mmCIF file of C-alpha atoms in Angstrom:
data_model
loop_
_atom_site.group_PDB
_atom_site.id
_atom_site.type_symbol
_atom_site.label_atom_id
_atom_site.label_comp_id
_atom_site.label_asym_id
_atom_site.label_seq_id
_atom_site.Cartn_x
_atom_site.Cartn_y
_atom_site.Cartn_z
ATOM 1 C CA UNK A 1 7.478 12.223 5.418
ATOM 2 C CA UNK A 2 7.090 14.973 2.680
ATOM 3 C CA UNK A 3 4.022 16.830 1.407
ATOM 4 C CA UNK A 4 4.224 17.468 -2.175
ATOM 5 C CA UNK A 5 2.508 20.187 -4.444
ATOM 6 C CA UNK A 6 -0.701 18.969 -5.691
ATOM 7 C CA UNK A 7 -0.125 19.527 -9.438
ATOM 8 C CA UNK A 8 1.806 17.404 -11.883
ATOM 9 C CA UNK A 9 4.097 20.305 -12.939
ATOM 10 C CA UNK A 10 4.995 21.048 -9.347
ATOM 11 C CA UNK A 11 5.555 17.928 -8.284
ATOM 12 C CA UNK A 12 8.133 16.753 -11.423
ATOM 13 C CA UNK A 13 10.017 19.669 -9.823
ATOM 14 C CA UNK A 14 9.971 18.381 -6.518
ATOM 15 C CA UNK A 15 11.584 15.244 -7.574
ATOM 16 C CA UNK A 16 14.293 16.701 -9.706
ATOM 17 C CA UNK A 17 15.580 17.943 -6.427
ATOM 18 C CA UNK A 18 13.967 15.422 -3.830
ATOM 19 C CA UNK A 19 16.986 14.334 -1.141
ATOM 20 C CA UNK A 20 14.957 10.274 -1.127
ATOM 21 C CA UNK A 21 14.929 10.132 -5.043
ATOM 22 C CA UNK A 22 18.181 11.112 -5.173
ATOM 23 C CA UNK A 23 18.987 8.426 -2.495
ATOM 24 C CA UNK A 24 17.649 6.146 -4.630
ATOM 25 C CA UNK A 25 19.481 6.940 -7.885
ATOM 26 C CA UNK A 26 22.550 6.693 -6.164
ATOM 27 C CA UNK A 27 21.196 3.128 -4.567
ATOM 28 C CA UNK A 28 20.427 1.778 -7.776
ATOM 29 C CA UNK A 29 23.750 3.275 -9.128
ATOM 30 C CA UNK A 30 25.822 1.469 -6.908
ATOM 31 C CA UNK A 31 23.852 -2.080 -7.111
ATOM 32 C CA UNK A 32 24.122 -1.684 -11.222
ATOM 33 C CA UNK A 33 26.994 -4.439 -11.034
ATOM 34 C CA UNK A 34 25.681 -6.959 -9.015
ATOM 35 C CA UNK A 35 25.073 -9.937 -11.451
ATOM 36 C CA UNK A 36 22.008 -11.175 -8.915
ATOM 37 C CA UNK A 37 19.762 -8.164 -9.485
ATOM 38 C CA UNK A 38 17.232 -8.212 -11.581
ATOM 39 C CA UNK A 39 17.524 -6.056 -15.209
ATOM 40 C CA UNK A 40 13.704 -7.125 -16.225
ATOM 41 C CA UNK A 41 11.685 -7.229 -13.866
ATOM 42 C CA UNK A 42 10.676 -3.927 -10.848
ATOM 43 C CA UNK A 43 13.189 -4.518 -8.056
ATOM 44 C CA UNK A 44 12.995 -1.711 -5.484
ATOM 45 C CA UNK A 45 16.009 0.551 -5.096
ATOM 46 C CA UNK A 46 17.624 0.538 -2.062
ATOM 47 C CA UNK A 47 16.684 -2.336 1.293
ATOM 48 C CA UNK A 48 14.543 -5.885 1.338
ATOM 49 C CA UNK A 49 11.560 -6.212 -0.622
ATOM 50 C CA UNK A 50 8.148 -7.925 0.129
ATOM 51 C CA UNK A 51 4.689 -8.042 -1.360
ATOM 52 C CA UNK A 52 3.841 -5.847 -4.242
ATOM 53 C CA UNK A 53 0.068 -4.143 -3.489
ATOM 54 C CA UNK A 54 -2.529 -2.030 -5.096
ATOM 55 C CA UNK A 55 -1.231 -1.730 -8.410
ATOM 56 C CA UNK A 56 -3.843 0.367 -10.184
ATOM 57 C CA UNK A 57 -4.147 3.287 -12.821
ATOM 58 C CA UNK A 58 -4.739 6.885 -12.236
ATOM 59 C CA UNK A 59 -4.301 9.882 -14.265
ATOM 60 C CA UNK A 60 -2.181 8.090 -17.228
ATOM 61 C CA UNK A 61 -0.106 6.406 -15.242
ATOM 62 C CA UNK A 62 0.098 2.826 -13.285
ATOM 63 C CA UNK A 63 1.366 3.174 -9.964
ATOM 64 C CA UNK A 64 2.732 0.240 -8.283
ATOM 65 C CA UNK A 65 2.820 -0.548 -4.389
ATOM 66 C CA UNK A 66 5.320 -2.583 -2.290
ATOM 67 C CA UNK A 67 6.450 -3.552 1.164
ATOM 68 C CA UNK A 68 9.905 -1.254 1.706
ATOM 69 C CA UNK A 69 12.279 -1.465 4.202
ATOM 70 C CA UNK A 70 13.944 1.997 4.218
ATOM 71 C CA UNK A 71 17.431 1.480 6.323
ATOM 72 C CA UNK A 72 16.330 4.700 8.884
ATOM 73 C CA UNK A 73 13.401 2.949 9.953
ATOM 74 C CA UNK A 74 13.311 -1.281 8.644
ATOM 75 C CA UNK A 75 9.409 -1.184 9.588
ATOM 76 C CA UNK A 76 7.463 -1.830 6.981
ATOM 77 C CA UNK A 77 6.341 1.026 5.110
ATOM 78 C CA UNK A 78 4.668 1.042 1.360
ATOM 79 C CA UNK A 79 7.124 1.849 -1.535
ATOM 80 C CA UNK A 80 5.508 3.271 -4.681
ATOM 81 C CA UNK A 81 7.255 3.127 -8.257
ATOM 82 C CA UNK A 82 5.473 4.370 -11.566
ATOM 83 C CA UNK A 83 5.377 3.274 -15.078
ATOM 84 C CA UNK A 84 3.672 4.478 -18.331
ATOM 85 C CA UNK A 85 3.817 0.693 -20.210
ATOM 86 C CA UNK A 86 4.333 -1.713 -17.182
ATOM 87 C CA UNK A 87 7.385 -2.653 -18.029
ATOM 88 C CA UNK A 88 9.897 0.651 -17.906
ATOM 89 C CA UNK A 89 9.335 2.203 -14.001
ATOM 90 C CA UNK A 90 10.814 5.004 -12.122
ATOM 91 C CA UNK A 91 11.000 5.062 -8.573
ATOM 92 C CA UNK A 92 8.922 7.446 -6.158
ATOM 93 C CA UNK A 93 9.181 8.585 -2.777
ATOM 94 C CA UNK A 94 7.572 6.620 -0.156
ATOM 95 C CA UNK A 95 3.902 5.988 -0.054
ATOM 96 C CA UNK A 96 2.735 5.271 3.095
ATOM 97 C CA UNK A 97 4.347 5.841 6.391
ATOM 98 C CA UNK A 98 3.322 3.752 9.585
ATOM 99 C CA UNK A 99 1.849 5.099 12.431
ATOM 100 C CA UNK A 100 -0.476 3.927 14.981
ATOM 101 C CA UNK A 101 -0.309 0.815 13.105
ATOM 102 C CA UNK A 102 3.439 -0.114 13.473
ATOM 103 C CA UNK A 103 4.188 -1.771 9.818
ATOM 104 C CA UNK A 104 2.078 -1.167 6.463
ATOM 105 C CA UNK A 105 1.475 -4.526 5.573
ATOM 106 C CA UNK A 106 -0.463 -5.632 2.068
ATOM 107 C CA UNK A 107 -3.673 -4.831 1.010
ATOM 108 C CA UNK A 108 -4.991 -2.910 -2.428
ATOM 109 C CA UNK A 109 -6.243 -0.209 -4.001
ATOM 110 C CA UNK A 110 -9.599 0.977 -5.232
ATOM 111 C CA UNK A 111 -9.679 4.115 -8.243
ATOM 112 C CA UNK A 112 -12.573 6.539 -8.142
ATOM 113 C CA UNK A 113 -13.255 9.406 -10.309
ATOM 114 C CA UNK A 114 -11.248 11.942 -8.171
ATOM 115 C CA UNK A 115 -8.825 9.751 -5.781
ATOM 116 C CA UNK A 116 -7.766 6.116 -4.927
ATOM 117 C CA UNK A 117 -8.253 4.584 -1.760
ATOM 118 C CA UNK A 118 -5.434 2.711 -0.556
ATOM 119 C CA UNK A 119 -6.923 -0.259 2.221
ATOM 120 C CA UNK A 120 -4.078 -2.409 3.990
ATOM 121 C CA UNK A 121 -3.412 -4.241 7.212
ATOM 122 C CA UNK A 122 -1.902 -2.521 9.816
ATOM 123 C CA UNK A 123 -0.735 -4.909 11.828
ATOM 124 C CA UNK A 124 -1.876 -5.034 15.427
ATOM 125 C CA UNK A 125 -4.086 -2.020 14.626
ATOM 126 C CA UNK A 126 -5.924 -3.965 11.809
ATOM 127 C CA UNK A 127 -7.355 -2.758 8.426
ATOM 128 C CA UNK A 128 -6.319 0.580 7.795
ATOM 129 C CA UNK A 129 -7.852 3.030 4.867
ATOM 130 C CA UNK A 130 -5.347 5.891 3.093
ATOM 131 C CA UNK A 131 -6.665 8.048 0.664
ATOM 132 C CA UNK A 132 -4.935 10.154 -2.273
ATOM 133 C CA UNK A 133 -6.123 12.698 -4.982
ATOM 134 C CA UNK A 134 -3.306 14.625 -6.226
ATOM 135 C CA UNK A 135 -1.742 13.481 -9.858
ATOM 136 C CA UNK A 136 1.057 11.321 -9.138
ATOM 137 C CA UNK A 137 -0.714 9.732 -5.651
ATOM 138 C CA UNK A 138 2.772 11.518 -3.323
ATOM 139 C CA UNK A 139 0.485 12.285 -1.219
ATOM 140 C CA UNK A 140 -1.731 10.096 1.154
ATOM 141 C CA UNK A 141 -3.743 10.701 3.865
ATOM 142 C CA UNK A 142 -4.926 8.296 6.578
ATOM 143 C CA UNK A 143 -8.560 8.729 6.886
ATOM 144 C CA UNK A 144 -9.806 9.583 11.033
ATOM 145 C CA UNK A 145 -11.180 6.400 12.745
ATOM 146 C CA UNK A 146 -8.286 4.118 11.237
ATOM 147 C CA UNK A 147 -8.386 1.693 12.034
ATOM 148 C CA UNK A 148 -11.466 0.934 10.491
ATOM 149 C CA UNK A 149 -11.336 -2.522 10.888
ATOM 150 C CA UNK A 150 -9.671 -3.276 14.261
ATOM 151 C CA UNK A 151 -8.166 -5.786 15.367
ATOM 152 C CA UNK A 152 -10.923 -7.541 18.207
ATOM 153 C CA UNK A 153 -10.473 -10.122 20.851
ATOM 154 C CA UNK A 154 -10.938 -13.334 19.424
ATOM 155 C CA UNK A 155 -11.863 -17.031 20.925
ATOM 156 C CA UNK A 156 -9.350 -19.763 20.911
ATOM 157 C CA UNK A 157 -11.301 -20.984 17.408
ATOM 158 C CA UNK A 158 -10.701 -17.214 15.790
ATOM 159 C CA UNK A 159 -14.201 -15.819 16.479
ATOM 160 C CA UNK A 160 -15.597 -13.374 15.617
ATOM 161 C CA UNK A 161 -13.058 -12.745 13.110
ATOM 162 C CA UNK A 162 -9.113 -12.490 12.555
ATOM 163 C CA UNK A 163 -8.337 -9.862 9.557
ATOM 164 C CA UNK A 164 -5.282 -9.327 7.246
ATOM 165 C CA UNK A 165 -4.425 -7.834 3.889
ATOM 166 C CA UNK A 166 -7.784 -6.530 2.538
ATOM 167 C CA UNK A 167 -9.170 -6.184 -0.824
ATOM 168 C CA UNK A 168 -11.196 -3.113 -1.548
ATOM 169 C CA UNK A 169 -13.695 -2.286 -3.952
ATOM 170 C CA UNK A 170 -16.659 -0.127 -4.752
ATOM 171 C CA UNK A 171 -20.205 -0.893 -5.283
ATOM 172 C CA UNK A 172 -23.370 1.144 -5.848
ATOM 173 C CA UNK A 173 -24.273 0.919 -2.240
ATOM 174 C CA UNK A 174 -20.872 1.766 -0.837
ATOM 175 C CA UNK A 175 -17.646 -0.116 -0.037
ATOM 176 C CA UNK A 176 -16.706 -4.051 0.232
ATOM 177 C CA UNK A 177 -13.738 -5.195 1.433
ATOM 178 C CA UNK A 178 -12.572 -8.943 1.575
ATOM 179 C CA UNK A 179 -10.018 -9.925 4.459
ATOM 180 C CA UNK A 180 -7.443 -12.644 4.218
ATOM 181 C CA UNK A 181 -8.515 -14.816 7.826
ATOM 182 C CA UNK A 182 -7.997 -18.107 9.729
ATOM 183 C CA UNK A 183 -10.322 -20.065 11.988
ATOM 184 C CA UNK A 184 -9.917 -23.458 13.504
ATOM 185 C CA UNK A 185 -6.055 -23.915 14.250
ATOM 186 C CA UNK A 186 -2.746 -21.395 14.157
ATOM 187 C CA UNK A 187 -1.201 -20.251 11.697
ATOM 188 C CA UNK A 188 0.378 -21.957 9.012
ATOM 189 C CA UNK A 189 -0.567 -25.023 10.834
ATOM 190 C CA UNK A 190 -3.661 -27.132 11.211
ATOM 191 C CA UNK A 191 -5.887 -23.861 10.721
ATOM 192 C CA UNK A 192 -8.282 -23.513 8.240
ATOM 193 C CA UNK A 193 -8.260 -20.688 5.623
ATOM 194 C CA UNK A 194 -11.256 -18.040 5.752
ATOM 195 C CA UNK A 195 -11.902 -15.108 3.988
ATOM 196 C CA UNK A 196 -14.248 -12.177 6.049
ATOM 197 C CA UNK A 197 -16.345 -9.636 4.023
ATOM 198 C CA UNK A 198 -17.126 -6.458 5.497
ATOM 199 C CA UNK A 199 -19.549 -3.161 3.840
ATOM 200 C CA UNK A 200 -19.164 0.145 4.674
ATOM 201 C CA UNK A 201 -21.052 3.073 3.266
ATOM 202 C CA UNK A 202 -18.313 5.696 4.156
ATOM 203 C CA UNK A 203 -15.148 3.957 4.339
ATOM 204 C CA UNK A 204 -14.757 4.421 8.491
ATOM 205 C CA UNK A 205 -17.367 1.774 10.282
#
């Protein structure tokens, strides 16, 4: 995982001569003929694709998230592609990395006034909050105490709570965020659906 410069004219020079994006161009290069891929709509450059998350604007751009499987390491990690219309995007380096939480699963993104906040489910770890400032968001950092929602011991009826890809947003008095759940059942069974809200007033309890 690279750290980039943390202005916009540094980093477009980083990516002329960045050894992923030119992975990528020669991925997308070589998968040009294949009459399956899509011409319209974002497909990601190189691997499997899964959920697209926290697409959001920031600085003049809209940055997209996804679930990326790079080749060197199929764990899920969060790819990140950018656009200036939402139709026409070029590819960036990988977002988010996993870590203590074994695969980036989805969540979303939240835009302040100087960064976004990137909140997803990390797996067995739980809910899991990133954070970036610099202009093209190549840069995230995973705040201490991740993760911030963890993953508890439940009941066989899914008390107190079971937690997956979050929503995040930003109130007056601090941070909501709204967690995909089941009670009552297993999984894509005879469970039923729930949805957990949880507050937070500095993003880490």
């Amino acid at each position: 995982q690279r750290t980039y410069a943390t202005s916009l004219k540094e980093q477009v020079e980083q990516l002329q001569t960045d050894a992923l994006m030119a992975r990528f161009a020669g991925a997308r290069e070589k998968l040009a003929s294949d009459p399956h891929r899509p011409l319209y709509h974002y497909v990601n450059p190189e691997g499997t694709l899964n959920d697209p998350n926290g697409l959001c604007y920031w600085q003049g751009h809209y940055h997209l998230f996804y679930q990326a499987y790079p080749p060197e390491d199929p764990r899920q990690h969060w790819g990140h592609a950018l656009s200036d219309d939402l139709v026409h995007w070029r590819d960036l380096p990988l977002a988010i990395y996993p870590g203590i939480e074994d695969k980036c699963f989805s969540g979303s993104t939240w835009v302040e006034t100087d960064r976004v906040i990137a909140m997803y489910h990390g797996t067995s770890a739980g809910n899991m909050v990133a954070v970036s400032r610099d202009p093209l968001l190549l840069n995230w950092e995973k705040i201490p105490g991740n993760p911030v929602i963890p993953m508890v011991e439940t009941d066989e009826r899914g008390r107190p709570y079971r937690v997956y890809d979050p929503c995040i947003w930003g109130e007056k008095d601090g941070y909501y965020s709204l967690s995909g759940s089941y009670m009552d059942g297993t999984f894509f069974g005879d469970c039923r659906m729930a949805q957990h809200l949880f507050f937070s007033q500095d993003l880490r309890r």
